[in-house]
Coordinates of C-alpha atoms in Angstrom, one line a residue:
M1 CA -0.4 0.2 0.1
S2 CA 1.1 3.5 -1.1
D3 CA 1.2 6.8 1.2
I4 CA -2.2 7.4 2.0
T5 CA -3.1 11.1 0.2
T6 CA -6.4 13.4 1.3
E7 CA -6.3 12.1 -2.4
R8 CA -6.5 8.3 -1.5
L9 CA -8.5 9.1 2.4
I10 CA -11.4 10.8 0.9
L11 CA -11.8 7.7 -2.5
S12 CA -10.9 4.6 0.5
A13 CA -14.3 6.2 2.4
L14 CA -16.2 7.0 -1.0
L15 CA -16.2 3.1 -1.9
Q16 CA -16.2 2.2 2.1
S17 CA -19.1 4.4 3.3
E18 CA -22.5 5.0 2.3
E19 CA -23.2 7.9 5.0
Y20 CA -19.7 9.2 3.8
A21 CA -20.3 9.8 -0.6
R22 CA -24.1 10.4 -0.4
K23 CA -23.0 14.1 1.7
V24 CA -19.6 14.7 -0.5
V25 CA -19.9 12.8 -4.1
H26 CA -21.4 15.6 -5.2
H27 CA -18.7 17.9 -4.5
L28 CA -16.2 16.5 -5.7
S29 CA -14.7 16.6 -9.4
P30 CA -12.3 14.3 -11.7
D31 CA -10.3 17.3 -11.9
Y32 CA -9.5 18.0 -8.5
F33 CA -7.5 14.8 -8.9
Q34 CA -4.2 14.7 -10.6
D35 CA -3.1 11.7 -11.4
E36 CA -5.7 10.6 -14.3
G37 CA -6.3 6.4 -11.8
E38 CA -7.2 7.9 -9.5
A39 CA -10.0 10.8 -11.7
S40 CA -10.6 7.6 -13.1
V41 CA -12.0 5.6 -9.8
L42 CA -13.7 8.5 -9.1
R43 CA -15.5 9.1 -12.4
Q44 CA -16.4 5.8 -12.6
F45 CA -17.6 6.0 -8.8
K46 CA -19.9 9.0 -10.0
S47 CA -22.0 7.8 -13.0
Y48 CA -22.2 4.3 -10.8
F49 CA -23.8 6.1 -8.4
E50 CA -26.0 8.8 -10.5
K51 CA -26.9 4.8 -11.8
Y52 CA -28.5 3.0 -9.3
D53 CA -27.6 4.9 -6.0
R54 CA -26.1 3.0 -4.2
V55 CA -21.9 2.7 -3.6
P56 CA -20.6 -0.2 -6.0
P57 CA -18.4 -3.1 -4.8
Q58 CA -15.5 -3.3 -5.7
N59 CA -16.4 -6.0 -8.6
D60 CA -18.6 -3.9 -9.8
I61 CA -16.1 -0.1 -10.9
T62 CA -13.5 -2.7 -11.5
V63 CA -15.3 -5.3 -14.7
A64 CA -16.6 -0.8 -15.3
L65 CA -13.2 0.2 -14.8
K66 CA -12.2 -2.3 -18.2
R67 CA -14.6 -2.3 -20.2
N68 CA -15.0 1.8 -20.1
E69 CA -13.5 2.3 -23.9
D70 CA -13.0 5.7 -23.2
I71 CA -10.1 5.2 -21.3
S72 CA -6.5 4.4 -22.6
E73 CA -4.9 0.9 -21.6
G74 CA -2.3 2.4 -19.3
T75 CA -5.1 4.4 -17.7
T76 CA -7.1 1.2 -16.9
E77 CA -4.3 -0.3 -15.4
R78 CA -3.2 2.7 -13.1
A79 CA -6.9 3.1 -12.0
I80 CA -7.4 -0.8 -10.4
E81 CA -3.6 0.1 -9.3
V82 CA -5.8 2.5 -7.5
L83 CA -8.5 0.8 -7.0
A84 CA -6.5 -2.2 -4.9
D85 CA -5.2 0.1 -2.5
V86 CA -8.0 2.3 -1.1
Y87 CA -9.7 -0.9 -0.6
D88 CA -6.4 -2.2 1.6
I89 CA -7.1 1.9 3.7
V90 CA -9.5 1.9 5.9
P91 CA -11.1 5.0 6.0
S92 CA -11.9 6.9 9.4
D93 CA -15.2 6.4 11.7
N94 CA -14.7 10.2 11.6
L95 CA -17.3 11.2 9.5
E96 CA -16.8 15.4 11.1
Y97 CA -13.4 14.6 10.5
L98 CA -13.7 12.8 7.1
V99 CA -16.0 15.8 5.5
D100 CA -14.1 18.4 7.0
T101 CA -11.3 17.7 5.5
T102 CA -13.2 16.8 1.8
G103 CA -14.0 20.1 2.3
E104 CA -10.6 22.1 2.5
F105 CA -9.2 20.1 -0.1
V106 CA -11.9 21.1 -2.5
G107 CA -11.9 24.3 -1.2
D108 CA -7.8 24.5 -2.1
R109 CA -8.2 22.1 -5.2
A110 CA -11.3 24.7 -7.0
I111 CA -8.9 27.3 -6.3
F112 CA -5.6 25.9 -7.3
N113 CA -7.1 24.3 -11.1
A114 CA -8.3 28.3 -11.0
I115 CA -5.4 29.3 -11.3
Q116 CA -4.0 27.4 -13.2
E117 CA -7.2 28.7 -15.9
V118 CA -5.6 32.2 -15.2
I119 CA -2.3 31.5 -16.1
E120 CA -2.6 29.8 -19.6
V121 CA -5.4 33.0 -20.1
Y122 CA -2.5 35.2 -20.0
K123 CA -0.2 32.8 -21.8
D124 CA -2.9 33.3 -24.7
G125 CA -2.4 36.6 -24.1
Q126 CA -6.8 36.7 -23.4
T127 CA -8.9 37.9 -20.6
V128 CA -11.8 35.3 -20.7
S129 CA -12.1 32.1 -21.3
N130 CA -15.0 29.9 -21.7
G131 CA -17.3 32.9 -21.7
K132 CA -15.9 34.2 -18.3
S133 CA -13.2 37.0 -17.4
I134 CA -10.2 35.9 -14.6
T135 CA -12.8 38.2 -12.1
E136 CA -15.3 35.6 -12.5
I137 CA -13.3 32.8 -12.2
L138 CA -11.9 33.1 -9.4
T139 CA -14.1 33.6 -7.9
D140 CA -16.7 31.0 -8.5
A141 CA -13.5 29.4 -7.1
M142 CA -13.4 31.0 -4.0
S143 CA -17.7 30.0 -3.5
V144 CA -16.4 26.5 -3.8
S145 CA -18.2 24.8 -0.9
M146 CA -19.5 21.4 0.7
N147 CA -22.5 23.6 2.5
D148 CA -25.3 21.7 1.7
S149 CA -28.6 23.6 2.1
V150 CA -30.9 24.2 0.2
G151 CA -32.4 27.1 1.9
H152 CA -34.6 27.8 5.5
D153 CA -37.6 25.8 6.1
Y154 CA -39.8 28.3 6.8
T155 CA -42.1 26.0 8.6
E156 CA -40.9 23.1 9.2
E157 CA -37.7 25.2 10.8
A158 CA -39.6 27.4 12.9
A159 CA -38.3 26.1 15.8
T160 CA -35.1 27.1 15.3
R161 CA -35.8 30.2 14.0
Y162 CA -36.8 30.8 17.5
D163 CA -33.6 29.4 18.7
Y164 CA -32.1 32.2 16.5
Y165 CA -33.6 35.0 17.9
Q166 CA -32.9 33.8 21.3
S167 CA -29.8 33.0 20.6
P168 CA -27.0 36.3 22.1
V169 CA -24.4 33.6 19.9
T170 CA -25.7 35.2 16.7
K171 CA -24.4 39.0 17.4
V172 CA -21.2 40.0 18.3
P173 CA -21.0 42.7 21.2
F174 CA -19.8 46.2 21.2
D175 CA -18.1 47.7 24.7
I176 CA -20.3 51.1 23.6
E177 CA -24.0 50.9 25.3
K178 CA -25.4 53.9 22.8
W179 CA -23.9 50.6 19.7
N180 CA -25.3 47.7 21.1
E181 CA -28.9 49.1 21.9
V182 CA -28.8 50.7 17.7
T183 CA -28.0 47.8 16.8
N184 CA -29.7 45.0 18.9
G185 CA -27.3 43.6 20.9
G186 CA -23.7 43.5 18.5
V187 CA -22.7 42.5 15.1
E188 CA -23.2 39.3 13.4
R189 CA -20.8 37.0 11.5
K190 CA -21.4 36.7 8.1
T191 CA -21.3 40.5 7.9
L192 CA -19.0 43.7 5.9
N193 CA -19.6 47.0 8.1
I194 CA -18.0 50.1 7.5
I195 CA -17.1 53.3 9.2
I196 CA -16.7 56.0 6.7
G197 CA -15.6 59.8 7.5
G198 CA -13.8 62.2 6.4
I199 CA -9.6 62.8 6.1
N200 CA -7.8 62.7 9.8
V201 CA -11.3 62.2 11.4
G202 CA -10.2 58.8 13.1
K203 CA -11.7 56.2 11.1
T204 CA -7.7 53.6 11.4
M205 CA -8.5 54.8 15.0
A206 CA -11.4 53.4 15.5
L207 CA -10.3 50.6 13.5
S208 CA -7.3 49.9 15.8
S209 CA -10.2 50.8 18.5
M210 CA -12.3 48.1 17.2
A211 CA -9.5 45.3 17.5
A212 CA -8.6 46.1 21.0
M213 CA -12.2 45.5 22.2
Y214 CA -12.6 42.5 20.3
L215 CA -9.1 41.1 21.7
K216 CA -10.2 41.9 24.9
M217 CA -13.1 40.1 24.9
G218 CA -11.8 37.5 23.9
Y219 CA -12.0 36.9 20.2
N220 CA -9.6 36.0 17.4
V221 CA -8.5 39.6 15.9
Y222 CA -6.8 39.8 11.9
Y223 CA -6.1 43.0 10.5
S224 CA -5.0 43.5 7.1
S225 CA -3.7 47.4 6.3
S226 CA -3.0 49.0 2.3
E227 CA -2.0 52.7 3.8
I228 CA 0.7 51.4 7.3
S229 CA 2.3 48.9 8.7
D230 CA 1.9 46.8 11.0
M231 CA 4.1 47.6 13.3
K232 CA 2.7 51.3 13.3
I233 CA -0.8 49.6 13.7
G234 CA 0.5 47.9 16.2
N235 CA 2.2 50.4 18.3
R236 CA -1.5 51.8 17.6
I237 CA -3.2 48.8 19.7
D238 CA -0.9 48.7 22.1
A239 CA -1.2 52.6 23.0
N240 CA -4.9 51.1 23.4
V241 CA -4.3 47.8 25.2
L242 CA -1.8 49.2 27.7
N243 CA -3.6 52.6 28.2
M244 CA -1.1 54.6 27.5
P245 CA 0.4 57.2 24.9
M246 CA 1.5 55.7 21.1
N247 CA 4.6 57.8 21.8
E248 CA 5.2 56.4 25.2
V249 CA 4.7 52.6 24.4
R250 CA 8.3 52.6 23.3
N251 CA 9.9 54.1 26.9
I252 CA 8.5 50.7 28.6
P253 CA 11.4 48.7 29.7
R254 CA 11.5 45.3 27.2
E255 CA 10.6 42.7 30.2
A256 CA 8.2 45.4 31.0
F257 CA 6.6 44.9 28.1
L258 CA 6.6 41.5 27.4
Q259 CA 5.1 40.7 31.6
R260 CA 1.8 42.5 31.0
F261 CA 1.3 40.7 27.6
G262 CA 2.4 37.2 29.2
K263 CA -0.5 38.8 32.0
M264 CA -3.3 39.3 29.3
R265 CA -2.9 35.3 27.9
E266 CA -3.8 34.6 31.5
K267 CA -7.3 36.9 31.1
G268 CA -8.6 35.5 28.2
F269 CA -7.1 37.6 25.2
G270 CA -7.9 36.3 22.3
R271 CA -4.9 36.5 19.1
L272 CA -4.1 39.2 16.7
F273 CA -2.9 38.6 13.2
V274 CA -1.9 42.0 11.5
K275 CA -0.7 42.3 7.5
D276 CA 0.6 45.1 5.9
Y277 CA -0.1 45.2 2.2
P278 CA 1.8 47.7 -0.5
T279 CA -1.4 50.8 -1.5
G280 CA -3.7 49.3 -4.0
T281 CA -2.5 45.7 -4.6
C282 CA -4.0 44.0 -1.1
H283 CA -7.7 41.5 -2.4
A284 CA -10.2 39.7 -0.4
G285 CA -8.3 36.6 -1.8
H286 CA -5.7 37.8 -0.1
I287 CA -7.5 38.1 2.7
R288 CA -8.9 34.9 2.2
N289 CA -6.0 33.4 2.3
D290 CA -4.2 34.9 5.2
I291 CA -7.2 33.5 7.8
R292 CA -6.6 30.2 5.7
E293 CA -2.9 30.5 6.6
I294 CA -3.5 31.4 10.0
K295 CA -5.7 28.4 10.9
Q296 CA -3.9 26.3 9.7
K297 CA -0.2 26.9 10.3
K298 CA -1.3 29.2 14.1
K299 CA -4.1 26.5 15.1
V300 CA -6.7 29.2 15.4
K301 CA -9.6 30.3 13.8
I302 CA -10.2 33.7 12.7
D303 CA -13.7 35.0 14.0
I304 CA -13.1 39.2 13.0
V305 CA -11.5 40.8 10.1
L306 CA -10.6 44.8 9.8
T307 CA -9.2 46.1 6.3
D308 CA -7.8 49.4 5.9
Y309 CA -8.9 50.5 4.0
L310 CA -11.6 48.9 1.2
Q311 CA -11.2 51.8 -1.0
I312 CA -7.1 51.5 -1.5
M313 CA -7.9 47.9 -2.4
T314 CA -8.5 46.0 -5.8
T315 CA -10.4 43.4 -6.8
I316 CA -9.8 39.8 -7.6
G317 CA -8.6 39.4 -10.7
P318 CA -8.1 42.9 -13.5
P319 CA -10.6 44.9 -13.3
G320 CA -12.8 45.0 -17.1
K321 CA -11.2 47.5 -19.5
S322 CA -15.3 48.8 -19.2
D323 CA -14.8 48.5 -16.0
S324 CA -15.7 51.9 -14.2
K325 CA -14.4 52.9 -10.4
Y326 CA -18.3 52.3 -8.8
D327 CA -17.9 49.0 -10.5
K328 CA -14.8 48.0 -8.8
L329 CA -15.2 49.2 -5.6
K330 CA -18.4 47.9 -5.6
K331 CA -16.4 45.1 -6.0
V332 CA -14.3 45.0 -4.1
A333 CA -16.5 45.2 -1.5
E334 CA -18.9 42.2 -2.5
E335 CA -15.4 39.9 -2.7
I336 CA -14.8 41.2 1.3
R337 CA -18.5 40.6 2.1
A338 CA -18.5 36.8 0.2
V339 CA -15.4 36.0 3.0
C340 CA -16.3 36.8 5.7
S341 CA -19.7 35.1 4.7
M342 CA -17.4 32.0 4.0
E343 CA -15.2 32.1 6.6
D344 CA -18.4 33.0 9.0
V345 CA -16.4 36.1 10.5
V346 CA -17.4 39.9 11.2
G347 CA -15.9 42.2 8.8
W348 CA -15.5 45.8 9.5
T349 CA -13.6 48.1 6.7
A350 CA -12.9 51.9 6.9
A351 CA -14.1 54.0 3.2
Q352 CA -13.9 57.9 2.7
F353 CA -16.2 60.4 2.1
N354 CA -16.5 62.5 -1.7
R355 CA -15.4 66.4 -1.6
D356 CA -19.2 67.1 -0.8
G357 CA -18.7 64.6 2.1
L358 CA -15.2 65.6 3.8
D359 CA -17.0 68.5 5.7
N360 CA -20.2 67.7 6.2
T361 CA -21.9 67.7 10.0
D362 CA -24.8 65.2 8.6
P363 CA -23.9 63.3 5.8
G364 CA -26.0 61.4 3.8
M365 CA -24.7 57.8 1.8
K366 CA -24.6 60.0 -1.7
D367 CA -21.4 61.3 0.2
T368 CA -19.3 57.8 0.2
G369 CA -16.3 58.4 -2.5
E370 CA -16.2 56.6 -5.6
S371 CA -18.9 54.2 -5.5
T372 CA -22.8 54.3 -4.3
G373 CA -22.7 50.7 -4.2
I374 CA -19.9 50.4 -1.2
P375 CA -23.0 51.4 0.7
A376 CA -25.1 49.4 -0.9
T377 CA -22.7 46.2 0.2
A378 CA -22.7 46.5 3.6
D379 CA -24.3 45.3 6.0
G380 CA -23.7 48.0 8.2
M381 CA -22.3 52.1 8.1
W382 CA -21.9 54.2 10.5
A383 CA -20.2 58.2 9.5
L384 CA -17.7 59.9 11.9
V385 CA -18.1 63.1 12.7
R386 CA -15.0 65.5 13.7
T387 CA -15.6 69.3 14.8
D388 CA -14.0 71.3 16.7
E389 CA -16.6 71.7 19.6
L390 CA -16.0 68.0 19.6
D391 CA -12.8 68.0 20.4
E392 CA -12.9 70.3 23.2
I393 CA -14.4 66.9 24.8
G394 CA -12.9 64.9 23.8
Q395 CA -16.3 63.2 21.8
L396 CA -17.1 61.6 17.9
L397 CA -20.7 62.0 16.2
V398 CA -21.4 58.6 15.1
I399 CA -24.6 58.4 12.8
E400 CA -26.3 55.6 11.1
L401 CA -25.9 55.8 7.4
K402 CA -27.2 52.3 7.3
T403 CA -27.9 48.4 9.3
R404 CA -29.9 44.9 8.5
Y405 CA -29.6 44.6 12.9
G406 CA -32.9 46.8 13.8
D407 CA -33.0 49.5 15.9
K408 CA -33.6 52.6 13.5
S409 CA -35.1 54.8 15.8
K410 CA -31.1 56.1 16.9
P411 CA -30.1 56.6 13.7
K412 CA -26.9 59.5 16.6
F413 CA -25.0 59.2 18.4
C414 CA -22.2 59.9 20.7
V415 CA -18.4 58.2 22.2
G416 CA -15.4 59.8 23.8
V417 CA -12.3 59.4 21.9
N418 CA -8.7 59.9 22.8
I419 CA -6.3 59.5 20.3
N420 CA -3.3 59.6 22.1
T421 CA -4.1 55.7 23.5
Q422 CA -6.0 55.0 20.6
R423 CA -9.6 54.0 21.7
M424 CA -13.2 54.5 21.7
Y425 CA -15.0 54.6 25.0
D426 CA -18.7 54.3 26.3
I427 CA -20.1 58.1 27.6
E428 CA -23.1 58.5 29.4
E429 CA -26.5 59.3 28.1
G430 CA -26.3 63.3 29.6
E431 CA -23.2 63.6 28.6
Q432 CA -23.5 62.8 24.5
R433 CA -27.4 64.7 24.4
R434 CA -26.1 67.7 23.6
F435 CA -25.3 66.8 20.2
V436 CA -27.6 64.4 18.8
T437 CA -31.1 67.0 20.8
T438 CA -30.7 70.9 21.2
R439 CA -30.3 70.0 25.6
E440 CA -27.5 71.5 26.8
V441 CA -25.2 70.2 29.2
P442 CA -21.7 70.6 31.1
R443 CA -18.9 69.6 29.2
P444 CA -16.7 66.8 31.2
V445 CA -13.5 68.1 32.2
A446 CA -11.6 65.1 31.7
P447 CA -12.7 61.1 30.0
P448 CA -14.3 59.2 32.9
S449 CA -12.1 57.4 34.7
N450 CA -14.8 54.2 35.0
I451 CA -14.4 53.0 30.9
E452 CA -13.1 50.0 31.9
E453 CA -16.3 49.9 34.1
R454 CA -18.2 50.9 31.5
A455 CA -16.9 48.0 28.3
S456 CA -17.5 45.4 30.4
K457 CA -21.2 47.0 31.8
A458 CA -22.7 47.2 27.4
V459 CA -21.1 44.1 27.4
A460 CA -22.7 42.2 30.5
N461 CA -26.6 44.3 29.2
V462 CA -25.9 42.7 25.7
N463 CA -29.1 40.5 27.1
K464 CA -31.3 42.9 26.8
F465 CA -31.6 43.2 23.6
R466 CA -33.3 39.5 22.2
N467 CA -36.4 40.4 22.6
I468 CA -36.3 43.9 20.6
N469 CA -37.8 43.0 17.0
V470 CA -35.3 43.0 14.5
S471 CA -35.7 44.2 11.0
N472 CA -33.5 44.4 7.9
E473 CA -35.8 47.4 6.2

C-alpha cells in the first residue's frame, strides 16, 4: 500500500462508507484529482452511483473500469492499481472529520485549478476563458464549498428560527452601550460593516480601537492594512490595551512590556494577526488565504476581520476594460463580504467621503467616495464626524447611515475618544445629548475614569436586546 494521501483517503471512504458518499459525492470532481488513475476511479464511481443510487462493490467498479472504452489501457491499469490500494485503507469512523477534510480539499483544489486556468489565459494573451472573465473564474472558485443547505424551510424550521432569535451567540457585542442599542446587541458574523469619514477624522483609530475591544473580549482578530505598516498598527493597539499614549509605549522597559502581554494571555485575551500590503494590491483573495494560513499554521480560528481601507484595495482579478470606479469598488466590497460569509467572521472596513462629504457635519450614503455601490453592499454603515467643538470635549459624533440589525430610531450618538491611546469609549446619556438633541449639558473636563467599568457593563447588558424586534428593511 502506498502512502495515504488526502485523495486516497477520500476515495477509500467513498467506496466503503455509503453515509459519507451521500454527503460528499456531488461536491467532488475528477478535475480535483491530478493522478489520472484516481480521477478515473472517481469518474466511474460517480457514474455508477448516479445510475444505481448505491456505492458500487469492488468487483463491479473493477469490471466497469475494464469495459470503459473512453480511457486508455495504461489509464485503466493505473485506475485498477489505485482501486486495490484504496480498499486496503481503513477509512476513519469519524464522519465529521472526513467531511471537514474533504471540504478543505475541495476548496483548495478549486482555487488551484482556477489559478492554473488564469495562467493559461494570460499565456494566450486572453482576458476571458469559456465566456468567463478572470475575475469570474477566481470568484467562482472561491465560492466552492461543502454547504448542502437548500435554504431555510420556513414552516418546518420554525423552532430553529425561534432559537436564533433567543441566542446571543449570533451577536458580537460592542463595549459601547449606544452601539449595542442601535444594533440590537452587536453585529453578526457573515457581515461586512463600514466606518466612513473624512480625512484625518479617525477611521484607522476606530478600527484599531475595535481590534483592541475584540481582543479583550477573547475574539481572534485579523487586521490587514493597505495604508499603515503592521508595526504602526501594532503600536496603536498597544497604546489602547496598555492605556498609554502611543509615543510612551516605546519607553517601557522590555521585560515590563513582555510581562504585560503575559498577563493579557492569562486574562483570556484573543489573538491578533496584523499584515500590511502595498497600497492598491490587497484583495479579498489575500484576506481569505491569510485567514486559512493562520488556521493551518497557528491553529487559530479568526472571528473578526478588519481591513484598512476599502477604497485603496483592488479586485481579485484585473477589472474589465469597461469597469468604472463604481463597478470596481462595488466588486471589492462584494468580494470582502463573500469572504466574511464563507469564513464565518465579522467584517469591518473603512471608507472615505467624497469632496461634498469631507466637511459635512450631517453626511449621507450619497457622500461615499467614488462608489455608492459600497453602502449598497454593507450590512451596517456608520459615519464618524469630527468638529472643533467635539474635539474640545474628546468626542466623536457617530451617524448611522445603514443597518440590517434593527433599531433605526436612534441614528445619531456620540462616543468618547482618546486619540493618544487610540480608543473609543462609552459615555453616559447626559454627556452626549448636546450633540444628539438641543439640550445643554455640562462639559466634562476629562474622559471618565471608569471607562473599563462602562465597557464591561455594555457587554454584560447585551442580553436585554434579545427580545427587540429585528428588521432588515
